[in-house]
mmCIF file of C-alpha atoms and ligand atoms in Angstrom:
data_model
loop_
_atom_site.group_PDB
_atom_site.id
_atom_site.type_symbol
_atom_site.label_atom_id
_atom_site.label_comp_id
_atom_site.label_asym_id
_atom_site.label_seq_id
_atom_site.Cartn_x
_atom_site.Cartn_y
_atom_site.Cartn_z
ATOM 1 C CA MET A 1 142.930 114.999 55.113
ATOM 2 C CA SER A 2 142.719 111.399 56.163
ATOM 3 C CA SER A 3 145.481 108.856 56.259
ATOM 4 C CA THR A 4 145.462 105.109 56.509
ATOM 5 C CA ARG A 5 149.149 104.895 57.287
ATOM 6 C CA PRO A 6 150.112 103.818 60.794
ATOM 7 C CA PRO A 7 151.559 106.311 63.272
ATOM 8 C CA LEU A 8 155.295 106.878 63.227
ATOM 9 C CA GLY A 9 155.733 105.932 66.867
ATOM 10 C CA GLY A 10 155.711 107.531 70.251
ATOM 11 C CA CYS A 11 157.343 110.799 71.251
ATOM 12 C CA PRO A 12 160.414 110.022 73.379
ATOM 13 C CA HIS A 13 159.681 113.065 75.546
ATOM 14 C CA CYS A 14 155.957 112.851 76.331
ATOM 15 C CA GLY A 15 154.901 109.467 74.886
ATOM 16 C CA THR A 16 152.292 110.921 72.551
ATOM 17 C CA GLU A 17 151.712 108.876 69.406
ATOM 18 C CA ILE A 18 152.947 110.853 66.398
ATOM 19 C CA PRO A 19 150.756 110.541 63.287
ATOM 20 C CA ASP A 20 152.455 110.060 59.923
ATOM 21 C CA TYR A 21 151.444 113.505 58.631
ATOM 22 C CA ARG A 22 153.801 115.003 61.236
ATOM 23 C CA LEU A 23 156.760 113.487 59.372
ATOM 24 C CA LEU A 24 159.381 116.117 58.544
ATOM 25 C CA ILE A 25 162.244 114.175 56.974
ATOM 26 C CA GLU A 26 163.442 110.637 56.440
ATOM 27 C CA TYR A 27 167.118 109.769 56.643
ATOM 28 C CA GLU A 28 169.376 106.747 56.609
ATOM 29 C CA THR A 29 171.386 105.524 59.573
ATOM 30 C CA ALA A 30 173.759 102.612 60.013
ATOM 31 C CA ASP A 31 170.813 100.704 61.493
ATOM 32 C CA GLY A 32 168.425 101.547 58.648
ATOM 33 C CA PRO A 33 165.988 104.333 57.796
ATOM 34 C CA SER A 34 164.835 106.707 60.506
ATOM 35 C CA VAL A 35 162.720 109.838 60.615
ATOM 36 C CA PHE A 36 162.377 113.211 62.238
ATOM 37 C CA ALA A 37 158.827 114.230 63.079
ATOM 38 C CA GLU A 38 157.107 116.977 65.041
ATOM 39 C CA CYS A 39 155.332 115.893 68.201
ATOM 40 C CA PRO A 40 151.736 117.222 68.222
ATOM 41 C CA SER A 41 151.818 117.517 72.014
ATOM 42 C CA CYS A 42 155.161 119.086 72.972
ATOM 43 C CA GLU A 43 155.765 120.507 69.442
ATOM 44 C CA ASP A 44 159.366 119.373 69.504
ATOM 45 C CA VAL A 45 161.181 117.696 66.613
ATOM 46 C CA VAL A 46 161.906 114.139 67.702
ATOM 47 C CA THR A 47 162.776 110.701 66.405
ATOM 48 C CA PRO A 48 159.676 108.599 67.126
ATOM 49 C CA ALA A 49 160.407 105.526 69.216
HETATM 50 ZN ZN1 ZN B 1 156.098 115.001 72.709
#
């Protein structure tokens, strides 16, 4: 599987860049859309920053 989409952002815990295929769910906030994704390094579910 290859993807041309940019990474989702960095893990707020360990700083690892989270690739888009780690996306779990997208949701809406008062500030706009946000996502939950699984960090490939610490394997935690985070909001990429
Ligand atoms: Zn992490």
